[in-house]
Amino acid sequence: MRTRAATSIAIALLIAMAAASLLILAYGQSPGHVYAVLLGHTWGDRYGLGQVLFKSTPLIFTGLAVAVAFQAGLFNIGAEGQLLVGGLAMALVGARCGGLPAPLAIGLCLAAGALAGAALGALPGWLRARFGAHEVINTIMLNFIAQALALWLGRRFFFVEQTVHTPAIADCARLPALGLAGSAASVGFALALLAAIAVHGLMRHTRLGFELRALGQSATAAAAGGVAIGRAIVVAMALSGGLAGLVGAGTVLGYKGYYEEGIASGSGFMGIAVALLGRNRPLWIVPAALLFGTLAHGGLAVNALVPKEIVEVIQAIVILAIAASSSDLQRLAAQGQR
Amino acid sequence: MTGPAAIGAGEGGEAAALSLEGVTKRYGALLANDHVALEVAAGQVHAIVGENGAGKSTLLQIVYGTVAADAGRLRVRGRDLDLARHSPATAIAAGLGMVHQHFMLVPTLRVVENVVLGREPRRRGRLDLDAAAAEIAALGERHGLRVDPWRRVEQLTVGEQQRVELIKILWRGAQTLLLDEPTAVLAPTEVGDLFAVLRSLAAAGKSVVLVSHKLDEVTAIADAVTVMRHGRVVARLAAGTSSAEIASAMVGTDAASQLTAAAPGARPATASRQAAAVLAARDLVVPRDGGGRGVDGVSFELRPGEVLGVAGVQGNGQSELALALAGLLPVRSGRVLLDGIDVTAAPTGERLARGLGQVPEDRLLRGLVPAFDLAENALLGRQPEFTARGLLARGRIARHAAELIAASDVRPPDPSLPAASLSGGNQQKLVVGRELSRPGLRALVCAEPTRGVDVAAAAGIHRRLRQAADSGVALLIISTDLAELRRLADRIAVMYRGRFAAVLEAAQASDRALGQWMTGATA
Amino acid sequence: MELLGLAFALQVLRISVPYALAAMGGTLSERSGVVNLALEGMLLGGAFSATVGSFYGGAAAGVVAGAFGGLLVAALYAWVVLRFGADQIVAGVAINLLALGATRYLLKLIFDSASSSPSVPGFDGAGWAGLFIALTALCVVAIHGWLMLTPGGLRLRAVGDQPAAAHSLGVDVLAVRWRAVLAAGVLAGLGGAWLALDNHGFVDRMSGGRGYIAIAAMIFGRWQPLTATAACLLFGLADALQLNLQTTTTLLPREWVQMLPYVLTMVALVGVAGRSRPPAALGTPFGR
C-alpha cells in the first residue's frame, strides 16, 4: 500500500509538471529556465527559503485541519471561514494584551484563534450529528457567512478608520521572526510543526484519536464499540476548525501584526490539496505544505517570465491527479466490504 | 411433481433452457466456482443448494452477467452466449431474468416505473406508463402476482417488492428465472404464495433456477437439485430426495457425522435459577426502520450461566432486539436492566463498562473495523481498559492482541494484518474471543454466532460460548439455525412479529414445534 | 418605493439567470448521483470562453463558445470522477481552483491583462436580455418535463437513486452520468456566458461564488427543477436588495443580506434531512 501511495503521488507530480511545462512553452519560455529560476529564488537563498516557510505555515494548519476531519470520516471544506474568524479573534485579543508577558499574551492569542475556529467548525459538526445535515454543504455555506460576518464585525466595530484592518496587536503578542534575511517567516512555522507532531500523537496514541479513526473507518462498528458518535463528530469538527483557526499564528501574530480583510485567503481550499497530497497523515502534511509553499512563492519569483497563475493551475492538477489515482482502490475496497 | 420426466426432456432432442459447462471464477486465493456444469430443462424448477460460501450466488450472478466468469460456456435455449462479453443486457435479451437476494428496486419510483426501467414504452418521445400498468395488472392476474402498479416501491412490504421483481422480469419476456435466496426475507405464509407462483410459471413452460440453503423448502418445490460445496458441484439429485440426503451432500459426510456427534441435545442445566437476573428486558418496544415496531413488547430475564436462544424467521425483530439491548437503537418504551440497574437510556459505552458483551449479527458492519489491523480490532470496544490518562497503553494492547489471537486460534496470527484480509471464520473467532475475554463480563448478546463460518471454526465458537456459560456468563443467542440453538440454549424463545411467541425448554423444542411458533401457526 | 418597480423586477431576473442555469445543471448532475461542486468552475470557464468567442466573433459566437467552455470543464470533471472514481468533493474543489488559475493564465496569454478582458460585444438592449431570460425559463420547464415524463428522465432518476438496480436492467449507469455532467457543463457554461456578455467582458473571479449559490438553491429547492428555480429567484431577490440597500438605506447591514442565501440554505438543509432526501447514491462512484 505504501509503495502504491508513493507511486500515485509521483505520477500526479509528473503530470502536473508536464502540464506546467506546456503552459510555460505556450508563453514562449523555456521550462528548464523557469524551473531553475523558481528553485533559485525559493530554496536557493535565505530570503526565498524564509518566504517558502511563511507561505507553508497556513497550509500546514489547514492541511492538518482537513486531515483530522477526514480521518474521522468528515469533510471540512470550511477551513477558509474558520481561519478567518480565528485570525480576527487573535488580532482582537492581541490588541488588548499590552503589558502581559509575551508567552502569556501569545498563548491567549492562540487560544482565542483556536476557539473561534473550533466554534465555527463545531457548528456544522453539531448540525450533522443532531439533524444529519451534511457537513460539506454547511461548511461551504459557513465560508461565505464567516466572510460576510467578519467584514460586518470589522466595519461596524473593529477596523481602523478608513481601512479594512484591525488595530495593531501589542508587541508582546507578536511572534518573533525567524531572521531569514528579512523574510516574513516567523516562529509561527515552528508552531505549525509542533501542531503536526501533536496531531500525529493525538491520532495514533490517544483514545480519542483511536475513536475518531474508528468513526472514520466504520461509524457502525465504532458505535458498537461504545464510541458516542454524535459527540465524536462534534469533537472532530471542532478540532479541525481549531487547527484552521490557528492559521493566524503565521499571518497575524508572525507577520502583519493585525487582521486584514482577505488575509490568508485561499489557504483553506489549498489545505484540501495539502491533506490529499499528505495522504491525511499529519507528518506527511509538512512536506506537502512545503511543496505548495514553494510553488506559491516561486510563482511570484518567476512572474517576470511567465504568469504566476501557472502555479495555481499546477496545484489544481496535482489535486485532480492524486484524487483520480488514489480513490479508485479505496472505493473498490469499501464496496467489497458491503 | 414432474421430476425425472422433466430432466429426461432436457437431455432429449429439445434444447435445455439453460446449460453451463466448466464455469470457473476465482477471487484471489478463493476458487468461488470450479468448473461448474449445470443443465436446466424447460418447465423445470431447479434448486441449487449449498452452505454459505459454496459459490451458489456467484454462479447465478455469472449466468446473469453481473459477475464476469474467468472461464466457461453458457448456452441458453440452444444458443451460445459469449461469457467474456456477457452482461445483464445480453442476459435479458437471451430471455434470462434475475431476482437478486437484495432487491434491485428504486424505492423512490413507482412500481410501473421500476418495471419498465431500461425498456420504456414511449409515445411521441414521452413515457407511456398506462399501457405498461395494464400489462402488469394482466401478468399479476395470470400468475397470482397482485400489486398496485402506481404505488411507490418504498411503501410496499417485502413480499410485494419481491412480486415487483418477478413482474419486472416476466414483463421483459424472461423464459428462465434466476432467484437468489428468494425465501430468506419472506414470512412463512409468503413463502407458500411464492411457491404457488413459481409452480404456475413452470406450468406455463418457464424454467426457474433458485438458490437456497433451506432444505425443507427445496424438497417442497424443486424438480431437480444441484448441490454445491466449496465452489464445486458435488451432487445432482432428482425430486423426492430427502432433506437428510441433501444435507449430507451439502456438508460432506465427514462434517455431517461431526455435526451429529457434536449435538448432545439439551445442555445440562447449569444455570442457577435462584440467582438475580443479570440481563433483563421488560415490555421492550423498539421502533423499526421505516415505521412500525421491530420489537413489540418483549420481556425476559437471564440469570448467571443461563443461555436463552432466540429463534425466528429473519426480520421478526431479532436484529432490533440485539441492537436495542446494546444501546444502538433507541427504545420507545419498556426497560433494559443490567445487573438490576436500569440502562435503558445508557449509551453503549456505559453498558460495555458494566459488563455487557456483544457479538453483532454482521461482523463486517458492527463487529470489526475492516480496515483496522487485528491489534486495533482487538482494542475496539475495549479502548477504555487500555487507556491511561487519555493515552493508549501500546505495550498492553500488543500483549492483549497476541493473547487473543492465540487463544482464539485466529489465523494467520499476525496482529498487523487488516481484519478485512481474514476469512469470515477467523474474523468471527476474533470478535467472539474479544467479547468473551472482557474482564467482568456478565452477559453476552450474541447474534448469528456462526453465520458464514466454516464447520471447524463454528465448533470452536460453540465450545467457547458453552465454556462462558459454564463460568457464569448469561448468554442471549439469536440465531436462525435451530440446530445451533438446541445445541447451546437452555430455553428457546421463538420470535414472531416482534414478540416472543413462545419460550420452550430446549429439550422439548422439536423442529416441528418451533416451526409452528415461528410461522405464527399456533398463535 | 422604487424597489417594487419594473426595473427592480428585471434586475432580479437578470441576477437569477446564471443561478438558474447552473442550478439546472446541478440538478441534472446530482439527480444522476454525481455531486457537482464544480459548477463554479464551469460558470467561470463558460464566462471566459464566451468572452473570447465574443471578442473574435460577436455576441452570438460568445454564447456558443460559453456553452462549449462549460462543456470542456465538465468533460474534465466527468473524466476524473467517472472514469477514475475520484472523490467528487475533492475533484470539484480542484476543478474550481483549476478554472480560476487557468482563466487568469489565459487572460494574460490572450488579452495580456491580469484582471480583466477588453470590452467585448455583449447583450445590448432589452431584446437580447429578454430572449435569454425567456430561454432560461423555457429551459427550466423543459428540464422538469424531461426529468419527470421521458424515458431518459426516468433512467436518470433511477441511476441517481439505485444505480445497481438500473444496471441490472441494462441501463448504462456511467453513460447516463456522463451525459448528465456534460449537460450541466453546457448549462453552467451558458450561465457564465450570460455573466460575461451582460458585463461586456471578463473579470477575474467573475463567477464570484455563484456556482455555490446555485448548489445552495438546488438543495433549497430539494433537487427539483421548479422549486430550485424558485430558490434562485429568492436568492436573486436577496442580491438585488443588497445592491439597492447599499445606496438607499442602512436599516439592515448589507453584509447580513449577503449572508441570507447561505443561512437559508443551512436552515433548509436541517429541514431537508428529516423530510425530503437527496438522491440516495449521490457521491458514490459506480463500477463493476
PDB file of N, CA, C and O in Angstrom, chain B residues 64-67 86-89 92 100 104-109 113-114 116-120 122 125-127 154 168 172, chain C residues 31 145 147-171 277 280 288:
ATOM      1  N   TYR B  64     -26.234 -14.362 -14.983  1.00  0.00           N
ATOM      2  CA  TYR B  64     -26.961 -13.134 -15.295  1.00  0.00           C
ATOM      3  C   TYR B  64     -26.038 -12.008 -15.775  1.00  0.00           C
ATOM      4  O   TYR B  64     -26.491 -10.963 -16.208  1.00  0.00           O
ATOM      5  N   GLY B  65     -24.724 -12.229 -15.686  1.00  0.00           N
ATOM      6  CA  GLY B  65     -23.803 -11.237 -16.240  1.00  0.00           C
ATOM      7  C   GLY B  65     -23.409 -10.124 -15.294  1.00  0.00           C
ATOM      8  O   GLY B  65     -22.784  -9.157 -15.715  1.00  0.00           O
ATOM      9  N   THR B  66     -23.771 -10.241 -14.014  1.00  0.00           N
ATOM     10  CA  THR B  66     -23.324  -9.197 -13.080  1.00  0.00           C
ATOM     11  C   THR B  66     -21.945  -9.511 -12.525  1.00  0.00           C
ATOM     12  O   THR B  66     -21.302  -8.647 -11.962  1.00  0.00           O
ATOM     13  N   VAL B  67     -21.510 -10.756 -12.663  1.00  0.00           N
ATOM     14  CA  VAL B  67     -20.138 -11.112 -12.294  1.00  0.00           C
ATOM     15  C   VAL B  67     -19.511 -11.747 -13.533  1.00  0.00           C
ATOM     16  O   VAL B  67     -20.144 -12.557 -14.208  1.00  0.00           O
ATOM     17  N   HIS B  86     -20.554 -11.141 -21.590  1.00  0.00           N
ATOM     18  CA  HIS B  86     -21.882 -11.279 -21.008  1.00  0.00           C
ATOM     19  C   HIS B  86     -22.175 -10.103 -20.085  1.00  0.00           C
ATOM     20  O   HIS B  86     -21.305  -9.626 -19.370  1.00  0.00           O
ATOM     21  N   SER B  87     -23.406  -9.620 -20.111  1.00  0.00           N
ATOM     22  CA  SER B  87     -23.810  -8.535 -19.225  1.00  0.00           C
ATOM     23  C   SER B  87     -25.302  -8.706 -18.989  1.00  0.00           C
ATOM     24  O   SER B  87     -25.963  -9.470 -19.687  1.00  0.00           O
ATOM     25  N   PRO B  88     -25.851  -7.980 -18.003  1.00  0.00           N
ATOM     26  CA  PRO B  88     -27.300  -8.088 -17.792  1.00  0.00           C
ATOM     27  C   PRO B  88     -28.080  -7.812 -19.081  1.00  0.00           C
ATOM     28  O   PRO B  88     -29.099  -8.456 -19.327  1.00  0.00           O
ATOM     29  N   ALA B  89     -27.563  -6.891 -19.896  1.00  0.00           N
ATOM     30  CA  ALA B  89     -28.289  -6.562 -21.125  1.00  0.00           C
ATOM     31  C   ALA B  89     -28.373  -7.783 -22.047  1.00  0.00           C
ATOM     32  O   ALA B  89     -29.446  -8.104 -22.579  1.00  0.00           O
ATOM     33  N   ILE B  92     -30.722 -10.413 -20.490  1.00  0.00           N
ATOM     34  CA  ILE B  92     -32.143 -10.095 -20.678  1.00  0.00           C
ATOM     35  C   ILE B  92     -32.554 -10.420 -22.108  1.00  0.00           C
ATOM     36  O   ILE B  92     -33.597 -11.029 -22.351  1.00  0.00           O
ATOM     37  N   HIS B 100     -32.582 -10.681  -7.441  1.00  0.00           N
ATOM     38  CA  HIS B 100     -31.422 -10.696  -6.557  1.00  0.00           C
ATOM     39  C   HIS B 100     -31.867 -10.844  -5.114  1.00  0.00           C
ATOM     40  O   HIS B 100     -32.988 -10.502  -4.758  1.00  0.00           O
ATOM     41  N   MET B 104     -33.300  -5.361  -6.440  1.00  0.00           N
ATOM     42  CA  MET B 104     -32.784  -4.306  -7.309  1.00  0.00           C
ATOM     43  C   MET B 104     -33.938  -3.395  -7.694  1.00  0.00           C
ATOM     44  O   MET B 104     -34.372  -3.385  -8.847  1.00  0.00           O
ATOM     45  N   LEU B 105     -34.444  -2.680  -6.714  1.00  0.00           N
ATOM     46  CA  LEU B 105     -35.559  -1.778  -6.981  1.00  0.00           C
ATOM     47  C   LEU B 105     -35.158  -0.367  -6.602  1.00  0.00           C
ATOM     48  O   LEU B 105     -34.312  -0.158  -5.742  1.00  0.00           O
ATOM     49  N   VAL B 106     -35.768   0.607  -7.269  1.00  0.00           N
ATOM     50  CA  VAL B 106     -35.534   2.005  -6.923  1.00  0.00           C
ATOM     51  C   VAL B 106     -36.691   2.432  -6.031  1.00  0.00           C
ATOM     52  O   VAL B 106     -37.809   2.585  -6.507  1.00  0.00           O
ATOM     53  N   PRO B 107     -36.434   2.597  -4.733  1.00  0.00           N
ATOM     54  CA  PRO B 107     -37.535   2.796  -3.785  1.00  0.00           C
ATOM     55  C   PRO B 107     -38.373   4.042  -4.062  1.00  0.00           C
ATOM     56  O   PRO B 107     -39.550   4.054  -3.767  1.00  0.00           O
ATOM     57  N   THR B 108     -37.742   5.076  -4.612  1.00  0.00           N
ATOM     58  CA  THR B 108     -38.478   6.331  -4.792  1.00  0.00           C
ATOM     59  C   THR B 108     -39.378   6.303  -6.030  1.00  0.00           C
ATOM     60  O   THR B 108     -40.183   7.210  -6.213  1.00  0.00           O
ATOM     61  N   LEU B 109     -39.230   5.301  -6.859  1.00  0.00           N
ATOM     62  CA  LEU B 109     -40.048   5.238  -8.075  1.00  0.00           C
ATOM     63  C   LEU B 109     -41.274   4.350  -7.854  1.00  0.00           C
ATOM     64  O   LEU B 109     -41.299   3.506  -6.977  1.00  0.00           O
ATOM     65  N   GLU B 113     -42.880   2.233 -12.926  1.00  0.00           N
ATOM     66  CA  GLU B 113     -41.615   2.818 -13.385  1.00  0.00           C
ATOM     67  C   GLU B 113     -40.460   1.848 -13.185  1.00  0.00           C
ATOM     68  O   GLU B 113     -39.580   1.725 -14.025  1.00  0.00           O
ATOM     69  N   ASN B 114     -40.474   1.155 -12.055  1.00  0.00           N
ATOM     70  CA  ASN B 114     -39.450   0.151 -11.822  1.00  0.00           C
ATOM     71  C   ASN B 114     -39.508  -0.967 -12.856  1.00  0.00           C
ATOM     72  O   ASN B 114     -38.495  -1.479 -13.295  1.00  0.00           O
ATOM     73  N   VAL B 116     -40.661  -0.869 -16.002  1.00  0.00           N
ATOM     74  CA  VAL B 116     -40.309  -0.541 -17.388  1.00  0.00           C
ATOM     75  C   VAL B 116     -38.887  -0.026 -17.540  1.00  0.00           C
ATOM     76  O   VAL B 116     -38.389   0.080 -18.662  1.00  0.00           O
ATOM     77  N   LEU B 117     -38.234   0.301 -16.418  1.00  0.00           N
ATOM     78  CA  LEU B 117     -36.903   0.912 -16.481  1.00  0.00           C
ATOM     79  C   LEU B 117     -35.972   0.131 -17.408  1.00  0.00           C
ATOM     80  O   LEU B 117     -35.840  -1.079 -17.301  1.00  0.00           O
ATOM     81  N   GLY B 118     -35.345   0.851 -18.319  1.00  0.00           N
ATOM     82  CA  GLY B 118     -34.400   0.219 -19.236  1.00  0.00           C
ATOM     83  C   GLY B 118     -35.053  -0.277 -20.518  1.00  0.00           C
ATOM     84  O   GLY B 118     -34.363  -0.626 -21.479  1.00  0.00           O
ATOM     85  N   ARG B 119     -36.394  -0.313 -20.548  1.00  0.00           N
ATOM     86  CA  ARG B 119     -37.103  -0.827 -21.719  1.00  0.00           C
ATOM     87  C   ARG B 119     -38.437  -0.084 -21.808  1.00  0.00           C
ATOM     88  O   ARG B 119     -39.501  -0.671 -21.933  1.00  0.00           O
ATOM     89  N   GLU B 120     -38.324   1.238 -21.725  1.00  0.00           N
ATOM     90  CA  GLU B 120     -39.507   2.053 -21.518  1.00  0.00           C
ATOM     91  C   GLU B 120     -40.369   2.136 -22.781  1.00  0.00           C
ATOM     92  O   GLU B 120     -39.859   2.431 -23.860  1.00  0.00           O
ATOM     93  N   ARG B 122     -42.737   4.116 -25.144  1.00  0.00           N
ATOM     94  CA  ARG B 122     -42.859   5.556 -25.307  1.00  0.00           C
ATOM     95  C   ARG B 122     -43.860   5.897 -26.383  1.00  0.00           C
ATOM     96  O   ARG B 122     -44.106   5.119 -27.295  1.00  0.00           O
ATOM     97  N   GLY B 125     -42.082  10.239 -27.830  1.00  0.00           N
ATOM     98  CA  GLY B 125     -40.937  10.635 -27.012  1.00  0.00           C
ATOM     99  C   GLY B 125     -41.201  10.632 -25.522  1.00  0.00           C
ATOM    100  O   GLY B 125     -40.285  10.729 -24.722  1.00  0.00           O
ATOM    101  N   ARG B 126     -42.486  10.515 -25.169  1.00  0.00           N
ATOM    102  CA  ARG B 126     -42.784  10.529 -23.738  1.00  0.00           C
ATOM    103  C   ARG B 126     -43.019   9.126 -23.233  1.00  0.00           C
ATOM    104  O   ARG B 126     -43.410   8.228 -23.966  1.00  0.00           O
ATOM    105  N   LEU B 127     -42.792   8.960 -21.913  1.00  0.00           N
ATOM    106  CA  LEU B 127     -43.061   7.680 -21.282  1.00  0.00           C
ATOM    107  C   LEU B 127     -44.536   7.348 -21.417  1.00  0.00           C
ATOM    108  O   LEU B 127     -45.383   8.196 -21.187  1.00  0.00           O
ATOM    109  N   GLU B 154     -41.151   2.044  -2.147  1.00  0.00           N
ATOM    110  CA  GLU B 154     -40.757   2.142  -0.740  1.00  0.00           C
ATOM    111  C   GLU B 154     -41.943   1.935   0.206  1.00  0.00           C
ATOM    112  O   GLU B 154     -41.754   1.702   1.387  1.00  0.00           O
ATOM    113  N   LYS B 168     -41.205  -7.677 -13.029  1.00  0.00           N
ATOM    114  CA  LYS B 168     -40.200  -6.973 -13.819  1.00  0.00           C
ATOM    115  C   LYS B 168     -39.575  -7.903 -14.856  1.00  0.00           C
ATOM    116  O   LYS B 168     -39.440  -7.543 -16.028  1.00  0.00           O
ATOM    117  N   ARG B 172     -40.441  -8.503 -19.165  1.00  0.00           N
ATOM    118  CA  ARG B 172     -39.398  -8.455 -20.188  1.00  0.00           C
ATOM    119  C   ARG B 172     -39.365  -9.736 -21.005  1.00  0.00           C
ATOM    120  O   ARG B 172     -38.464  -9.948 -21.811  1.00  0.00           O
TER     121      ARG B 172
ATOM    122  N   ARG C  31     -29.089  14.591  -9.571  1.00  0.00           N
ATOM    123  CA  ARG C  31     -30.144  13.575  -9.665  1.00  0.00           C
ATOM    124  C   ARG C  31     -29.598  12.292 -10.293  1.00  0.00           C
ATOM    125  O   ARG C  31     -30.146  11.215 -10.108  1.00  0.00           O
ATOM    126  N   GLY C 145     -39.901  18.778 -17.334  1.00  0.00           N
ATOM    127  CA  GLY C 145     -40.708  17.832 -18.110  1.00  0.00           C
ATOM    128  C   GLY C 145     -39.901  16.603 -18.504  1.00  0.00           C
ATOM    129  O   GLY C 145     -40.354  15.467 -18.359  1.00  0.00           O
ATOM    130  N   LEU C 147     -37.290  15.356 -17.086  1.00  0.00           N
ATOM    131  CA  LEU C 147     -36.931  14.540 -15.932  1.00  0.00           C
ATOM    132  C   LEU C 147     -38.106  13.668 -15.478  1.00  0.00           C
ATOM    133  O   LEU C 147     -37.924  12.493 -15.140  1.00  0.00           O
ATOM    134  N   MET C 148     -39.307  14.247 -15.515  1.00  0.00           N
ATOM    135  CA  MET C 148     -40.446  13.528 -14.953  1.00  0.00           C
ATOM    136  C   MET C 148     -41.207  12.688 -15.987  1.00  0.00           C
ATOM    137  O   MET C 148     -41.876  11.731 -15.618  1.00  0.00           O
ATOM    138  N   LEU C 149     -41.116  13.037 -17.271  1.00  0.00           N
ATOM    139  CA  LEU C 149     -42.043  12.445 -18.239  1.00  0.00           C
ATOM    140  C   LEU C 149     -41.384  11.604 -19.329  1.00  0.00           C
ATOM    141  O   LEU C 149     -42.082  11.005 -20.140  1.00  0.00           O
ATOM    142  N   THR C 150     -40.086  11.575 -19.396  1.00  0.00           N
ATOM    143  CA  THR C 150     -39.475  10.845 -20.507  1.00  0.00           C
ATOM    144  C   THR C 150     -38.672   9.644 -20.009  1.00  0.00           C
ATOM    145  O   THR C 150     -38.288   9.593 -18.835  1.00  0.00           O
ATOM    146  N   PRO C 151     -38.438   8.685 -20.887  1.00  0.00           N
ATOM    147  CA  PRO C 151     -37.610   7.529 -20.522  1.00  0.00           C
ATOM    148  C   PRO C 151     -36.232   7.956 -20.020  1.00  0.00           C
ATOM    149  O   PRO C 151     -35.731   7.426 -19.031  1.00  0.00           O
ATOM    150  N   GLY C 152     -35.635   8.936 -20.712  1.00  0.00           N
ATOM    151  CA  GLY C 152     -34.316   9.402 -20.291  1.00  0.00           C
ATOM    152  C   GLY C 152     -34.343   9.933 -18.863  1.00  0.00           C
ATOM    153  O   GLY C 152     -33.440   9.672 -18.067  1.00  0.00           O
ATOM    154  N   GLY C 153     -35.384  10.693 -18.553  1.00  0.00           N
ATOM    155  CA  GLY C 153     -35.506  11.247 -17.212  1.00  0.00           C
ATOM    156  C   GLY C 153     -35.679  10.161 -16.166  1.00  0.00           C
ATOM    157  O   GLY C 153     -35.081  10.209 -15.081  1.00  0.00           O
ATOM    158  N   LEU C 154     -36.475   9.168 -16.513  1.00  0.00           N
ATOM    159  CA  LEU C 154     -36.683   8.038 -15.598  1.00  0.00           C
ATOM    160  C   LEU C 154     -35.361   7.345 -15.299  1.00  0.00           C
ATOM    161  O   LEU C 154     -35.036   7.041 -14.150  1.00  0.00           O
ATOM    162  N   ARG C 155     -34.601   7.123 -16.369  1.00  0.00           N
ATOM    163  CA  ARG C 155     -33.303   6.452 -16.183  1.00  0.00           C
ATOM    164  C   ARG C 155     -32.376   7.280 -15.319  1.00  0.00           C
ATOM    165  O   ARG C 155     -31.680   6.767 -14.452  1.00  0.00           O
ATOM    166  N   LEU C 156     -32.374   8.590 -15.560  1.00  0.00           N
ATOM    167  CA  LEU C 156     -31.504   9.455 -14.781  1.00  0.00           C
ATOM    168  C   LEU C 156     -31.865   9.383 -13.299  1.00  0.00           C
ATOM    169  O   LEU C 156     -31.007   9.249 -12.436  1.00  0.00           O
ATOM    170  N   ARG C 157     -33.155   9.443 -13.002  1.00  0.00           N
ATOM    171  CA  ARG C 157     -33.576   9.382 -11.594  1.00  0.00           C
ATOM    172  C   ARG C 157     -33.218   8.033 -10.979  1.00  0.00           C
ATOM    173  O   ARG C 157     -32.789   7.958  -9.829  1.00  0.00           O
ATOM    174  N   ALA C 158     -33.399   6.967 -11.760  1.00  0.00           N
ATOM    175  CA  ALA C 158     -33.102   5.624 -11.242  1.00  0.00           C
ATOM    176  C   ALA C 158     -31.610   5.484 -10.940  1.00  0.00           C
ATOM    177  O   ALA C 158     -31.207   4.952  -9.907  1.00  0.00           O
ATOM    178  N   VAL C 159     -30.795   6.000 -11.848  1.00  0.00           N
ATOM    179  CA  VAL C 159     -29.347   5.897 -11.701  1.00  0.00           C
ATOM    180  C   VAL C 159     -28.861   6.651 -10.465  1.00  0.00           C
ATOM    181  O   VAL C 159     -27.923   6.238  -9.791  1.00  0.00           O
ATOM    182  N   GLY C 160     -29.527   7.754 -10.168  1.00  0.00           N
ATOM    183  CA  GLY C 160     -29.119   8.533  -9.001  1.00  0.00           C
ATOM    184  C   GLY C 160     -29.549   7.892  -7.692  1.00  0.00           C
ATOM    185  O   GLY C 160     -28.949   8.132  -6.658  1.00  0.00           O
ATOM    186  N   ASP C 161     -30.597   7.086  -7.743  1.00  0.00           N
ATOM    187  CA  ASP C 161     -31.105   6.509  -6.510  1.00  0.00           C
ATOM    188  C   ASP C 161     -30.572   5.097  -6.271  1.00  0.00           C
ATOM    189  O   ASP C 161     -30.114   4.780  -5.179  1.00  0.00           O
ATOM    190  N   GLN C 162     -30.660   4.241  -7.269  1.00  0.00           N
ATOM    191  CA  GLN C 162     -30.218   2.854  -7.116  1.00  0.00           C
ATOM    192  C   GLN C 162     -29.491   2.417  -8.381  1.00  0.00           C
ATOM    193  O   GLN C 162     -30.059   1.713  -9.219  1.00  0.00           O
ATOM    194  N   PRO C 163     -28.249   2.854  -8.530  1.00  0.00           N
ATOM    195  CA  PRO C 163     -27.539   2.533  -9.766  1.00  0.00           C
ATOM    196  C   PRO C 163     -27.464   1.030 -10.023  1.00  0.00           C
ATOM    197  O   PRO C 163     -27.544   0.601 -11.174  1.00  0.00           O
ATOM    198  N   ALA C 164     -27.342   0.254  -8.968  1.00  0.00           N
ATOM    199  CA  ALA C 164     -27.235  -1.199  -9.163  1.00  0.00           C
ATOM    200  C   ALA C 164     -28.511  -1.741  -9.801  1.00  0.00           C
ATOM    201  O   ALA C 164     -28.465  -2.611 -10.672  1.00  0.00           O
ATOM    202  N   ALA C 165     -29.659  -1.210  -9.378  1.00  0.00           N
ATOM    203  CA  ALA C 165     -30.931  -1.657  -9.944  1.00  0.00           C
ATOM    204  C   ALA C 165     -31.000  -1.290 -11.422  1.00  0.00           C
ATOM    205  O   ALA C 165     -31.373  -2.106 -12.274  1.00  0.00           O
ATOM    206  N   ALA C 166     -30.612  -0.072 -11.731  1.00  0.00           N
ATOM    207  CA  ALA C 166     -30.647   0.363 -13.127  1.00  0.00           C
ATOM    208  C   ALA C 166     -29.695  -0.488 -13.971  1.00  0.00           C
ATOM    209  O   ALA C 166     -30.037  -0.940 -15.066  1.00  0.00           O
ATOM    210  N   HIS C 167     -28.513  -0.720 -13.422  1.00  0.00           N
ATOM    211  CA  HIS C 167     -27.519  -1.516 -14.138  1.00  0.00           C
ATOM    212  C   HIS C 167     -28.057  -2.922 -14.416  1.00  0.00           C
ATOM    213  O   HIS C 167     -27.864  -3.472 -15.491  1.00  0.00           O
ATOM    214  N   SER C 168     -28.752  -3.480 -13.427  1.00  0.00           N
ATOM    215  CA  SER C 168     -29.240  -4.854 -13.574  1.00  0.00           C
ATOM    216  C   SER C 168     -30.306  -4.942 -14.664  1.00  0.00           C
ATOM    217  O   SER C 168     -30.642  -6.020 -15.119  1.00  0.00           O
ATOM    218  N   LEU C 169     -30.861  -3.803 -15.064  1.00  0.00           N
ATOM    219  CA  LEU C 169     -31.844  -3.805 -16.147  1.00  0.00           C
ATOM    220  C   LEU C 169     -31.225  -3.345 -17.455  1.00  0.00           C
ATOM    221  O   LEU C 169     -31.921  -2.998 -18.405  1.00  0.00           O
ATOM    222  N   GLY C 170     -29.906  -3.315 -17.499  1.00  0.00           N
ATOM    223  CA  GLY C 170     -29.243  -2.990 -18.746  1.00  0.00           C
ATOM    224  C   GLY C 170     -29.049  -1.507 -18.993  1.00  0.00           C
ATOM    225  O   GLY C 170     -28.652  -1.118 -20.080  1.00  0.00           O
ATOM    226  N   VAL C 171     -29.351  -0.660 -17.988  1.00  0.00           N
ATOM    227  CA  VAL C 171     -29.101   0.774 -18.165  1.00  0.00           C
ATOM    228  C   VAL C 171     -27.616   1.034 -17.945  1.00  0.00           C
ATOM    229  O   VAL C 171     -27.037   0.564 -16.962  1.00  0.00           O
ATOM    230  N   ARG C 277     -35.252  13.838   0.703  1.00  0.00           N
ATOM    231  CA  ARG C 277     -33.900  13.296   0.711  1.00  0.00           C
ATOM    232  C   ARG C 277     -33.158  13.619  -0.568  1.00  0.00           C
ATOM    233  O   ARG C 277     -33.765  13.695  -1.630  1.00  0.00           O
ATOM    234  N   ALA C 280     -30.214   8.962  -3.406  1.00  0.00           N
ATOM    235  CA  ALA C 280     -29.581   8.045  -2.448  1.00  0.00           C
ATOM    236  C   ALA C 280     -28.138   7.724  -2.787  1.00  0.00           C
ATOM    237  O   ALA C 280     -27.313   7.515  -1.910  1.00  0.00           O
ATOM    238  N   ARG C 288     -18.029  -1.735 -11.954  1.00  0.00           N
ATOM    239  CA  ARG C 288     -18.355  -3.159 -11.900  1.00  0.00           C
ATOM    240  C   ARG C 288     -17.312  -3.914 -11.113  1.00  0.00           C
ATOM    241  O   ARG C 288     -16.156  -3.598 -11.156  1.00  0.00           O
TER     242      ARG C 288
END
